[in-house]
Amino acid sequence: MTVAYLKEMPSTPSIPSCTSGMRSVAARLLGAGTGTRPLSFVGSNGVGGRSASGSCHAGQSRALVNYDDDRGTYIIFNIADSLFIRDLNYRRPVKRICFSDMKPLCHAFDSEAKDGHDLIVGFLSGEVYSMSLRQQLKEPGPEPIALQHFFNTNSRCTGVAWVPGHEGFFVVSNADGNLFVYDKSKDVNTDWTFPTVEDQSEMKISYAKSSKSNPVARWHICQGAINAISFSPDGTYLATIGRDGYLRVFDFAKEQLIFGGKSYFGALLCCSWSTDGKYLLSGGEDDLVQVWSMHDRKMVAWGEGHKSWVSAVAFDSYWSPPKPYERKQNSMHRFASPKSDEAEEDPIYSFASPKSDETKENTNIMYRFASIGQDAQLLLWDLTKDELNVSLTHASSCSESSSSGSCSASSSSGSSSTEDRDKEFPLGFLHPSPRLQEVPKLSPEVAHLVGVEPLFTLEFTSESVITVCRRGRITTRPREEIDNETETDQQHPGSSKLVIGNGTGNYSNPSRGCSLVCSKTI
């Protein structure tokens, strides 16, 4: 599922006036929404995933609102051989694009595409198409129009992503462990063959025979499928998640592996970047959420709370640490966004004295993120300064004879710390799974049980949280309703629909949660 935000077209139709770029797995493609209420958890991954909806009839293309102004926030999702486009504010899809016998699997939107082709779609056959989302919305029929076809191998597409800051470039990952780099400006009908990969376990980059060919390069990354890809917000780094259980982070322009790390068990399934590009989330078949540091080139924290595979993770890209002395009156609204100008007028905000323990707790929080799993849970997490400081000063290995499991901390300067890191973890180093007791453990702040079906897709807008379950049901949950349910939990514990951390580090069992009634479900 992809969330696309279309702004008003400029007077010159050839160049859109959008200012929000593609963000992916993380890089973010989310619509900013139209509301101004202070809200909380936000984030998204720019790589489309498996998602569906069962409420649209075949051939339906009736628009519910007027789309001639080329503005709005849309949800894009696939079912069988069709791609559906739904206005975020309406229950039913406004457009169906039918590809006959071809099955779309993944898609990505770029609001800064200057040639109008802002939507790319990857298929089960390995083929890739680009198109204009605006043109598809204006076309009354279900047939796609003005498509540009890009050739690919016969291996199914597992992810597509635009390269932030590089106009016209995008990448496509495949189930055979290959990743292809495309340039929209180059010919799609020239010879694009690449040498045979002899060693499937070896990473190798090959280039097209001609400078006019498309794709321009092939990256063979791993043996087995690439499950997810995600660009850092500035487009410098590319993260890949493999069936082999490894996270790999590359310097995209230099075509260089920076570092990698392995899961504790099974494959990794998802990843997402923080908005500043300093941290990376991953999750998979070990039921854990891992936090990776770009500075340290290793895992710096792990989170336990899911009872099954972690399907999607996302940082809250709209949240920022609160200002000094700014806090909420109570913990029930701790997930509301502190960035809104309306916060000072909202009665749930107030100013605390410098000695307030709650103020210290709030200002200690550096990042917020969310995860969903096949246990049907939506978990909300905080990453604090204390946990990051422990990670930064943590020794590379703990003394096995220490009963407390504590490690000696180093107080070296920044330069010597960098030198030590480069010496201990050189570029291209693939980490084995660290011992759990050597890495700080996180616990979820909120555990929200969304129905009974496994969840596979998580997207956030500024006003809502969107999840998709295995049956294809899309659930849009307004942020204020989450806060309201939290208030109910504190006032009437027996009727709780949210499981909330008590601030002591001992969190309630997430399995105690129950399904919430959602305002928009299709």
Short mmCIF file of C-alpha atoms in Angstrom, two decimals:
data_model
loop_
_atom_site.label_atom_id
_atom_site.label_comp_id
_atom_site.label_asym_id
_atom_site.label_seq_id
_atom_site.Cartn_x
_atom_site.Cartn_y
_atom_site.Cartn_z
CA MET A 1 0.00 0.00 0.00
CA THR A 2 1.20 3.49 -0.86
CA VAL A 3 -0.10 6.83 0.38
CA ALA A 4 0.26 9.59 -2.24
CA TYR A 5 -0.19 13.30 -1.56
CA LEU A 6 -1.04 15.36 -4.63
CA LYS A 7 -0.75 19.12 -4.36
CA GLU A 8 -2.10 21.70 -6.78
CA MET A 9 -0.46 21.75 -10.20
CA PRO A 10 1.38 24.97 -11.17
CA SER A 11 0.45 27.18 -14.10
CA THR A 12 3.14 25.45 -16.18
CA PRO A 13 1.77 21.90 -16.49
CA SER A 14 5.11 20.23 -17.22
CA ILE A 15 6.58 20.84 -13.75
CA PRO A 16 4.60 19.93 -10.64
CA SER A 17 4.82 22.23 -7.64
CA CYS A 18 4.98 19.48 -5.03
CA THR A 19 7.53 20.05 -2.33
CA SER A 20 7.30 16.76 -0.48
CA GLY A 21 9.57 14.13 -1.97
CA MET A 22 9.44 10.41 -2.01
CA ARG A 23 10.22 8.85 1.34
CA SER A 24 10.94 5.17 1.55
CA VAL A 25 11.13 1.39 4.12
CA ALA A 26 11.12 3.22 5.56
CA ALA A 27 12.03 7.07 2.90
CA ARG A 28 8.55 8.45 3.21
CA LEU A 29 5.74 8.75 0.63
CA LEU A 30 3.01 9.74 3.03
CA GLY A 31 0.45 12.44 2.53
CA ALA A 32 0.71 15.25 5.02
CA GLY A 33 -3.05 15.34 5.47
CA THR A 34 -5.34 18.33 5.41
CA GLY A 35 -6.01 18.83 9.11
CA THR A 36 -4.17 20.98 11.62
CA ARG A 37 -4.96 19.12 14.84
CA PRO A 38 -1.96 18.09 16.93
CA LEU A 39 -1.66 14.33 16.50
CA SER A 40 0.83 11.64 17.33
CA PHE A 41 2.30 8.54 15.73
CA VAL A 42 3.20 8.98 12.06
CA GLY A 43 5.48 7.33 9.57
CA SER A 44 5.44 5.17 6.44
CA ASN A 45 7.46 3.13 4.07
CA GLY A 46 7.86 4.18 0.56
CA VAL A 47 7.89 0.66 -0.76
CA GLY A 48 4.47 -0.68 -1.56
CA GLY A 49 3.59 -4.02 -0.02
CA ARG A 50 0.84 -6.60 -0.05
CA SER A 51 -2.49 -4.98 0.60
CA ALA A 52 -6.05 -5.28 -0.56
CA SER A 53 -9.63 -4.23 -0.08
CA GLY A 54 -12.77 -6.22 -0.65
CA SER A 55 -15.31 -3.44 -1.00
CA CYS A 56 -14.85 -2.47 -4.65
CA HIS A 57 -16.81 -3.95 -7.52
CA ALA A 58 -15.04 -4.89 -10.72
CA GLY A 59 -14.83 -2.08 -13.20
CA GLN A 60 -15.82 0.56 -10.70
CA SER A 61 -14.36 3.99 -11.50
CA ARG A 62 -17.01 6.37 -10.18
CA ALA A 63 -15.40 9.43 -8.60
CA LEU A 64 -16.87 10.54 -5.31
CA VAL A 65 -15.43 14.03 -5.50
CA ASN A 66 -14.09 16.36 -8.16
CA TYR A 67 -10.44 15.56 -8.95
CA ASP A 68 -9.88 18.22 -11.59
CA ASP A 69 -7.98 20.34 -9.06
CA ASP A 70 -5.22 17.67 -8.82
CA ARG A 71 -5.12 17.83 -5.06
CA GLY A 72 -5.73 15.34 -2.29
CA THR A 73 -4.35 12.41 -0.34
CA TYR A 74 -4.86 8.98 -1.85
CA ILE A 75 -4.34 5.38 -0.80
CA ILE A 76 -3.06 3.10 -3.56
CA PHE A 77 -3.45 -0.66 -3.12
CA ASN A 78 -3.58 -3.79 -5.26
CA ILE A 79 -6.00 -6.71 -5.55
CA ALA A 80 -5.30 -9.57 -7.97
CA ASP A 81 -4.78 -7.99 -11.42
CA SER A 82 -5.96 -4.50 -10.46
CA LEU A 83 -4.65 -1.38 -8.79
CA PHE A 84 -7.13 0.65 -6.74
CA ILE A 85 -6.95 4.33 -5.78
CA ARG A 86 -8.97 5.57 -2.84
CA ASP A 87 -9.36 9.08 -1.48
CA LEU A 88 -8.19 9.05 2.12
CA ASN A 89 -11.42 10.75 3.23
CA TYR A 90 -13.78 8.26 1.55
CA ARG A 91 -14.54 4.60 2.15
CA ARG A 92 -14.84 3.38 -1.44
CA PRO A 93 -12.14 3.46 -4.14
CA VAL A 94 -12.55 6.20 -6.71
CA LYS A 95 -10.52 4.45 -9.40
CA ARG A 96 -9.72 0.92 -10.55
CA ILE A 97 -6.86 0.25 -12.97
CA CYS A 98 -7.04 -3.21 -14.55
CA PHE A 99 -3.89 -4.86 -15.95
CA SER A 100 -5.62 -7.94 -17.42
CA ASP A 101 -3.69 -11.06 -16.42
CA MET A 102 -0.77 -9.21 -14.82
CA LYS A 103 -0.63 -9.02 -11.03
CA PRO A 104 0.78 -5.85 -9.44
CA LEU A 105 2.69 -6.54 -6.22
CA CYS A 106 4.36 -3.26 -5.19
CA HIS A 107 4.24 0.43 -6.03
CA ALA A 108 5.81 3.76 -5.11
CA PHE A 109 4.86 7.40 -5.65
CA ASP A 110 7.12 10.41 -6.25
CA SER A 111 5.42 13.78 -5.79
CA GLU A 112 8.40 15.59 -7.37
CA ALA A 113 8.41 13.76 -10.70
CA LYS A 114 8.82 16.52 -13.29
CA ASP A 115 7.68 14.52 -16.31
CA GLY A 116 4.36 13.58 -14.70
CA HIS A 117 5.16 9.86 -14.45
CA ASP A 118 5.10 9.75 -10.67
CA LEU A 119 3.86 6.21 -9.99
CA ILE A 120 5.87 3.03 -10.58
CA VAL A 121 4.38 -0.45 -10.27
CA GLY A 122 6.18 -3.81 -10.03
CA PHE A 123 4.51 -7.06 -11.10
CA LEU A 124 4.63 -10.78 -10.40
CA SER A 125 6.19 -11.33 -13.83
CA GLY A 126 9.13 -9.06 -13.00
CA GLU A 127 7.95 -6.29 -15.31
CA VAL A 128 7.80 -2.66 -14.23
CA TYR A 129 5.55 0.17 -15.46
CA SER A 130 5.49 3.88 -14.75
CA MET A 131 2.46 6.14 -15.15
CA SER A 132 0.91 9.44 -14.09
CA LEU A 133 -1.38 9.21 -11.08
CA ARG A 134 -3.20 12.38 -12.13
CA GLN A 135 -3.89 11.01 -15.60
CA GLN A 136 -5.25 7.77 -14.18
CA LEU A 137 -7.62 9.68 -11.88
CA LYS A 138 -9.00 11.73 -14.76
CA GLU A 139 -9.51 8.74 -17.08
CA PRO A 140 -13.08 7.38 -16.67
CA GLY A 141 -12.35 3.80 -17.76
CA PRO A 142 -10.49 1.01 -15.92
CA GLU A 143 -7.79 0.64 -18.58
CA PRO A 144 -4.40 2.20 -17.73
CA ILE A 145 -3.27 5.02 -20.00
CA ALA A 146 0.09 6.50 -21.01
CA LEU A 147 2.15 3.67 -19.55
CA GLN A 148 5.91 3.38 -19.89
CA HIS A 149 7.10 -0.21 -19.84
CA PHE A 150 10.44 -1.22 -18.33
CA PHE A 151 11.84 -4.68 -18.96
CA ASN A 152 13.03 -6.88 -16.15
CA THR A 153 13.91 -10.49 -15.42
CA ASN A 154 11.36 -13.24 -14.95
CA SER A 155 11.75 -13.02 -11.17
CA ARG A 156 8.86 -11.40 -9.30
CA CYS A 157 9.22 -7.86 -8.03
CA THR A 158 9.42 -7.59 -4.25
CA GLY A 159 9.81 -3.81 -3.93
CA VAL A 160 10.13 -0.56 -5.87
CA ALA A 161 11.45 2.79 -4.64
CA TRP A 162 12.27 6.18 -6.10
CA VAL A 163 15.76 7.50 -5.35
CA PRO A 164 15.35 10.73 -3.31
CA GLY A 165 17.24 13.65 -4.81
CA HIS A 166 17.88 11.90 -8.13
CA GLU A 167 15.23 12.89 -10.67
CA GLY A 168 13.97 9.97 -12.72
CA PHE A 169 15.95 7.23 -10.96
CA PHE A 170 14.30 4.30 -9.22
CA VAL A 171 15.26 0.81 -8.07
CA VAL A 172 13.45 -2.52 -8.25
CA SER A 173 14.21 -5.52 -6.03
CA ASN A 174 13.47 -9.09 -7.05
CA ALA A 175 12.94 -12.51 -5.52
CA ASP A 176 16.20 -13.81 -7.05
CA GLY A 177 18.34 -11.50 -4.89
CA ASN A 178 18.93 -8.90 -7.61
CA LEU A 179 18.25 -5.17 -7.48
CA PHE A 180 18.01 -3.16 -10.71
CA VAL A 181 18.66 0.56 -11.11
CA TYR A 182 16.54 2.39 -13.71
CA ASP A 183 16.70 5.81 -15.31
CA LYS A 184 13.40 6.98 -16.83
CA SER A 185 15.20 9.22 -19.31
CA LYS A 186 16.93 6.31 -21.05
CA ASP A 187 15.68 4.01 -23.77
CA VAL A 188 13.74 1.00 -22.55
CA ASN A 189 14.05 -0.96 -25.80
CA THR A 190 17.83 -1.46 -25.89
CA ASP A 191 19.80 -4.56 -24.88
CA TRP A 192 19.75 -4.85 -21.10
CA THR A 193 21.32 -8.28 -20.53
CA PHE A 194 23.85 -8.74 -17.73
CA PRO A 195 26.47 -11.42 -17.06
CA THR A 196 25.34 -14.59 -15.32
CA VAL A 197 25.80 -14.58 -11.56
CA GLU A 198 28.17 -17.46 -10.85
CA ASP A 199 28.32 -17.25 -7.06
CA GLN A 200 24.87 -16.54 -5.66
CA SER A 201 26.26 -15.75 -2.21
CA GLU A 202 28.65 -13.07 -3.48
CA MET A 203 27.62 -9.44 -3.87
CA LYS A 204 28.42 -8.11 -7.33
CA ILE A 205 27.47 -5.01 -9.32
CA SER A 206 27.22 -5.21 -13.12
CA TYR A 207 26.57 -2.41 -15.58
CA ALA A 208 24.65 -2.24 -18.83
CA LYS A 209 26.63 -2.74 -22.04
CA SER A 210 25.48 0.58 -23.44
CA SER A 211 25.18 3.96 -21.73
CA LYS A 212 21.71 4.23 -23.28
CA SER A 213 20.44 0.93 -21.89
CA ASN A 214 17.83 0.48 -19.19
CA PRO A 215 18.23 -0.77 -16.49
CA VAL A 216 21.58 0.93 -16.07
CA ALA A 217 22.93 -1.46 -13.42
CA ARG A 218 22.25 -4.71 -11.61
CA TRP A 219 23.19 -5.28 -7.99
CA HIS A 220 23.29 -8.93 -6.98
CA ILE A 221 22.96 -8.63 -3.22
CA CYS A 222 22.17 -12.00 -1.71
CA GLN A 223 21.14 -15.57 -2.26
CA GLY A 224 17.38 -15.68 -2.00
CA ALA A 225 14.75 -12.98 -2.12
CA ILE A 226 15.14 -9.34 -1.17
CA ASN A 227 12.08 -8.84 1.02
CA ALA A 228 12.15 -5.04 1.36
CA ILE A 229 14.11 -1.95 0.33
CA SER A 230 14.20 1.56 1.77
CA PHE A 231 16.16 4.75 1.07
CA SER A 232 17.31 7.15 3.75
CA PRO A 233 15.42 10.47 3.53
CA ASP A 234 18.30 12.24 1.75
CA GLY A 235 18.87 9.36 -0.66
CA THR A 236 22.43 8.71 0.52
CA TYR A 237 21.88 5.21 1.87
CA LEU A 238 19.90 2.22 0.67
CA ALA A 239 18.80 -0.48 3.10
CA THR A 240 17.84 -3.96 1.91
CA ILE A 241 16.18 -6.75 3.87
CA GLY A 242 16.87 -10.31 2.76
CA ARG A 243 15.40 -13.74 3.04
CA ASP A 244 18.80 -14.79 4.38
CA GLY A 245 18.08 -12.80 7.56
CA TYR A 246 20.49 -9.94 6.87
CA LEU A 247 19.97 -6.20 6.88
CA ARG A 248 22.43 -4.52 4.51
CA VAL A 249 23.06 -0.78 4.26
CA PHE A 250 24.75 0.64 1.15
CA ASP A 251 26.11 4.02 0.17
CA PHE A 252 24.02 4.25 -2.98
CA ALA A 253 26.15 6.73 -4.96
CA LYS A 254 29.44 5.03 -4.05
CA GLU A 255 27.91 1.56 -4.56
CA GLN A 256 29.55 0.44 -1.34
CA LEU A 257 28.34 -1.80 1.47
CA ILE A 258 28.53 0.16 4.75
CA PHE A 259 27.51 -2.56 7.20
CA GLY A 260 25.01 -5.30 7.78
CA GLY A 261 23.51 -7.35 10.57
CA LYS A 262 21.67 -10.61 11.05
CA SER A 263 18.37 -11.40 12.69
CA TYR A 264 18.15 -13.73 15.65
CA PHE A 265 16.01 -16.20 13.76
CA GLY A 266 14.68 -16.57 10.24
CA ALA A 267 14.21 -13.87 7.64
CA LEU A 268 13.88 -10.13 8.07
CA LEU A 269 10.70 -8.73 6.52
CA CYS A 270 10.66 -4.94 6.89
CA CYS A 271 12.75 -1.84 7.55
CA SER A 272 12.28 1.92 8.00
CA TRP A 273 14.51 4.99 8.43
CA SER A 274 14.31 7.77 10.99
CA THR A 275 13.70 11.20 9.48
CA ASP A 276 17.26 12.33 10.25
CA GLY A 277 18.76 9.18 8.73
CA LYS A 278 20.63 8.31 11.93
CA TYR A 279 18.70 5.20 12.87
CA LEU A 280 17.09 2.28 11.10
CA LEU A 281 14.38 -0.14 12.21
CA SER A 282 13.99 -3.74 11.12
CA GLY A 283 11.68 -6.62 12.00
CA GLY A 284 11.01 -10.15 10.91
CA GLU A 285 10.48 -13.77 11.82
CA ASP A 286 12.24 -13.55 15.20
CA ASP A 287 9.24 -11.52 16.53
CA LEU A 288 11.59 -8.67 17.54
CA VAL A 289 12.10 -5.05 16.47
CA GLN A 290 15.75 -4.05 16.02
CA VAL A 291 17.15 -0.50 16.14
CA TRP A 292 20.35 0.07 14.13
CA SER A 293 22.69 3.06 14.40
CA MET A 294 24.37 4.50 11.32
CA HIS A 295 27.06 6.08 13.50
CA ASP A 296 27.90 2.84 15.31
CA ARG A 297 27.18 0.58 12.30
CA LYS A 298 25.47 -1.97 14.53
CA MET A 299 22.32 -2.82 16.46
CA VAL A 300 21.91 -0.51 19.46
CA ALA A 301 18.54 -1.67 20.86
CA TRP A 302 15.92 -4.35 20.42
CA GLY A 303 12.24 -4.42 21.29
CA GLU A 304 10.15 -7.32 22.53
CA GLY A 305 6.35 -7.28 22.49
CA HIS A 306 5.07 -9.10 19.42
CA LYS A 307 3.90 -12.69 19.64
CA SER A 308 4.46 -13.44 15.96
CA TRP A 309 6.37 -12.16 12.92
CA VAL A 310 6.85 -8.41 12.64
CA SER A 311 5.35 -7.30 9.31
CA ALA A 312 6.06 -3.55 9.20
CA VAL A 313 7.89 -0.85 11.18
CA ALA A 314 7.86 2.94 10.90
CA PHE A 315 9.35 5.95 12.68
CA ASP A 316 7.03 8.82 13.56
CA SER A 317 8.22 11.37 11.02
CA TYR A 318 5.86 14.09 12.31
CA TRP A 319 6.93 13.94 15.94
CA SER A 320 9.82 15.87 17.46
CA PRO A 321 11.17 15.96 21.04
CA PRO A 322 9.22 18.42 23.24
CA LYS A 323 10.71 21.79 24.10
CA PRO A 324 12.14 22.38 27.60
CA TYR A 325 9.47 22.61 30.31
CA GLU A 326 6.73 21.61 27.84
CA ARG A 327 4.63 18.61 28.76
CA LYS A 328 1.15 17.13 28.73
CA GLN A 329 -0.97 17.30 31.87
CA ASN A 330 -1.14 13.54 32.01
CA SER A 331 0.11 10.48 30.17
CA MET A 332 -3.13 9.82 28.34
CA HIS A 333 -2.14 12.26 25.58
CA ARG A 334 1.56 11.44 25.47
CA PHE A 335 1.33 10.40 21.81
CA ALA A 336 -0.13 13.69 20.57
CA SER A 337 2.19 15.69 18.34
CA PRO A 338 3.98 18.54 20.14
CA LYS A 339 4.76 20.36 16.91
CA SER A 340 1.42 22.03 16.27
CA ASP A 341 1.07 25.77 16.89
CA GLU A 342 -2.31 25.02 18.44
CA ALA A 343 -0.68 23.09 21.25
CA GLU A 344 -0.36 26.12 23.53
CA GLU A 345 -4.10 26.77 23.33
CA ASP A 346 -5.08 23.14 23.80
CA PRO A 347 -6.01 22.44 27.43
CA ILE A 348 -4.11 19.16 27.43
CA TYR A 349 -0.85 21.13 27.19
CA SER A 350 0.76 23.05 30.03
CA PHE A 351 4.16 24.18 31.30
CA ALA A 352 5.82 22.24 34.06
CA SER A 353 8.52 23.33 36.47
CA PRO A 354 12.09 22.24 35.71
CA LYS A 355 11.88 19.79 38.60
CA SER A 356 8.93 17.88 37.19
CA ASP A 357 9.66 14.18 36.75
CA GLU A 358 7.19 14.05 33.87
CA THR A 359 9.01 16.88 32.10
CA LYS A 360 12.26 14.99 32.39
CA GLU A 361 10.59 11.87 31.05
CA ASN A 362 9.12 13.68 28.03
CA THR A 363 12.30 15.58 27.13
CA ASN A 364 14.25 12.33 27.45
CA ILE A 365 12.38 10.87 24.47
CA MET A 366 14.28 11.24 21.20
CA TYR A 367 12.36 9.06 18.73
CA ARG A 368 8.96 7.42 18.46
CA PHE A 369 8.04 4.56 16.18
CA ALA A 370 5.45 1.86 15.59
CA SER A 371 5.34 -1.76 14.50
CA ILE A 372 2.67 -4.25 13.44
CA GLY A 373 2.78 -8.02 13.33
CA GLN A 374 1.00 -11.16 12.30
CA ASP A 375 -0.28 -11.29 15.89
CA ALA A 376 -2.65 -8.46 14.82
CA GLN A 377 -0.97 -6.03 17.22
CA LEU A 378 -0.02 -2.40 16.66
CA LEU A 379 2.76 -1.50 19.10
CA LEU A 380 3.94 2.05 19.83
CA TRP A 381 7.48 2.62 21.12
CA ASP A 382 9.72 5.34 22.57
CA LEU A 383 13.49 5.49 22.12
CA THR A 384 15.05 7.65 24.85
CA LYS A 385 18.33 9.45 25.41
CA ASP A 386 19.23 7.07 28.21
CA GLU A 387 18.85 4.05 25.98
CA LEU A 388 20.84 5.69 23.19
CA ASN A 389 23.59 6.75 25.60
CA VAL A 390 23.85 3.21 26.91
CA SER A 391 24.20 2.02 23.32
CA LEU A 392 26.85 4.60 22.46
CA THR A 393 29.03 3.81 25.48
CA HIS A 394 28.42 0.07 25.47
CA ALA A 395 31.57 -1.97 25.01
CA SER A 396 31.81 -4.25 22.00
CA SER A 397 31.64 -7.31 24.25
CA CYS A 398 30.59 -7.96 27.84
CA SER A 399 32.55 -9.86 30.41
CA GLU A 400 31.06 -13.33 30.58
CA SER A 401 32.08 -13.61 34.22
CA SER A 402 30.01 -10.57 35.22
CA SER A 403 26.83 -11.74 36.91
CA SER A 404 25.16 -8.39 36.31
CA GLY A 405 25.88 -8.50 32.60
CA SER A 406 27.15 -4.91 32.64
CA CYS A 407 29.86 -3.66 30.31
CA SER A 408 32.62 -1.14 30.75
CA ALA A 409 31.95 2.25 29.16
CA SER A 410 34.46 4.27 27.21
CA SER A 411 34.85 8.05 27.49
CA SER A 412 36.97 8.63 24.43
CA SER A 413 36.61 11.68 22.25
CA GLY A 414 34.49 11.73 19.12
CA SER A 415 37.45 11.33 16.78
CA SER A 416 38.99 8.43 18.69
CA SER A 417 35.55 6.86 19.01
CA THR A 418 35.19 6.98 15.23
CA GLU A 419 38.65 5.48 14.81
CA ASP A 420 37.80 2.69 17.25
CA ARG A 421 34.57 2.02 15.41
CA ASP A 422 36.32 1.89 12.03
CA LYS A 423 38.88 -0.48 13.47
CA GLU A 424 36.33 -2.75 15.13
CA PHE A 425 33.68 -2.57 12.40
CA PRO A 426 35.31 -1.77 9.03
CA LEU A 427 33.19 -0.84 6.04
CA GLY A 428 31.31 -3.81 4.67
CA PHE A 429 31.28 -5.70 7.97
CA LEU A 430 28.31 -8.06 8.41
CA HIS A 431 27.47 -8.49 12.09
CA PRO A 432 26.37 -11.78 13.57
CA SER A 433 23.45 -11.65 15.97
CA PRO A 434 24.64 -10.04 19.24
CA ARG A 435 23.75 -11.54 22.58
CA LEU A 436 20.49 -10.08 23.80
CA GLN A 437 21.96 -9.17 27.18
CA GLU A 438 24.60 -7.04 25.45
CA VAL A 439 22.05 -4.75 23.78
CA PRO A 440 19.51 -2.47 25.57
CA LYS A 441 15.99 -3.86 25.57
CA LEU A 442 12.90 -1.78 24.72
CA SER A 443 9.31 -2.39 25.80
CA PRO A 444 6.26 -0.97 24.00
CA GLU A 445 4.44 2.03 25.44
CA VAL A 446 1.11 1.02 23.90
CA ALA A 447 -0.11 -2.34 22.60
CA HIS A 448 -3.21 -2.13 20.43
CA LEU A 449 -4.89 -5.33 19.22
CA VAL A 450 -6.43 -4.57 15.81
CA GLY A 451 -9.02 -7.27 15.18
CA VAL A 452 -8.01 -10.92 14.91
CA GLU A 453 -6.42 -11.16 11.45
CA PRO A 454 -2.64 -10.83 10.94
CA LEU A 455 -1.50 -7.35 9.88
CA PHE A 456 0.79 -6.85 6.90
CA THR A 457 0.83 -3.14 6.03
CA LEU A 458 1.26 -0.03 8.17
CA GLU A 459 0.98 3.55 6.93
CA PHE A 460 0.67 6.82 8.81
CA THR A 461 -0.68 10.20 7.81
CA SER A 462 -0.75 13.31 9.96
CA GLU A 463 -4.31 12.52 11.03
CA SER A 464 -4.66 8.75 11.04
CA VAL A 465 -3.07 5.34 11.32
CA ILE A 466 -3.78 2.94 8.47
CA THR A 467 -3.39 -0.83 8.73
CA VAL A 468 -4.19 -3.68 6.37
CA CYS A 469 -4.92 -7.21 7.55
CA ARG A 470 -4.50 -10.54 5.76
CA ARG A 471 -8.08 -10.52 4.47
CA GLY A 472 -7.44 -7.18 2.78
CA ARG A 473 -9.43 -5.03 5.19
CA ILE A 474 -8.09 -1.48 5.30
CA THR A 475 -8.60 0.18 8.67
CA THR A 476 -8.19 3.94 9.09
CA ARG A 477 -7.91 4.94 12.72
CA PRO A 478 -7.97 8.70 13.60
CA ARG A 479 -5.28 9.66 16.06
CA GLU A 480 -7.61 11.40 18.49
CA GLU A 481 -9.57 8.16 18.90
CA ILE A 482 -6.41 6.42 20.06
CA ASP A 483 -5.97 9.16 22.66
CA ASN A 484 -9.63 8.80 23.65
CA GLU A 485 -9.24 5.06 24.10
CA THR A 486 -6.17 5.73 26.25
CA GLU A 487 -8.28 8.06 28.41
CA THR A 488 -10.90 5.32 28.79
CA ASP A 489 -8.19 2.94 29.88
CA GLN A 490 -7.12 5.21 32.73
CA GLN A 491 -10.64 6.09 33.87
CA HIS A 492 -12.12 2.57 33.51
CA PRO A 493 -9.34 -0.02 33.65
CA GLY A 494 -11.79 -2.89 33.45
CA SER A 495 -13.01 -1.79 30.00
CA SER A 496 -9.59 -1.10 28.58
CA LYS A 497 -9.08 -1.43 24.84
CA LEU A 498 -5.46 -0.35 24.95
CA VAL A 499 -2.61 -1.84 26.94
CA ILE A 500 -0.40 0.99 28.17
CA GLY A 501 2.99 1.02 29.86
CA ASN A 502 2.81 2.11 33.49
CA GLY A 503 6.04 4.09 33.43
CA THR A 504 7.95 1.61 35.60
CA GLY A 505 9.29 -0.54 32.81
CA ASN A 506 6.86 -3.36 33.64
CA TYR A 507 4.37 -3.31 30.79
CA SER A 508 1.07 -5.10 30.61
CA ASN A 509 0.80 -8.21 28.51
CA PRO A 510 -0.11 -7.03 24.99
CA SER A 511 -2.30 -10.08 24.49
CA ARG A 512 -4.84 -8.56 26.91
CA GLY A 513 -5.91 -5.99 24.33
CA CYS A 514 -9.05 -6.39 22.26
CA SER A 515 -10.36 -5.21 18.92
CA LEU A 516 -11.24 -1.54 18.55
CA VAL A 517 -14.21 -0.19 16.63
CA CYS A 518 -12.71 1.77 13.75
CA SER A 519 -14.22 4.82 12.15
CA LYS A 520 -13.33 3.83 8.59
CA THR A 521 -12.98 0.21 7.55
CA ILE A 522 -13.47 -1.16 4.06
#
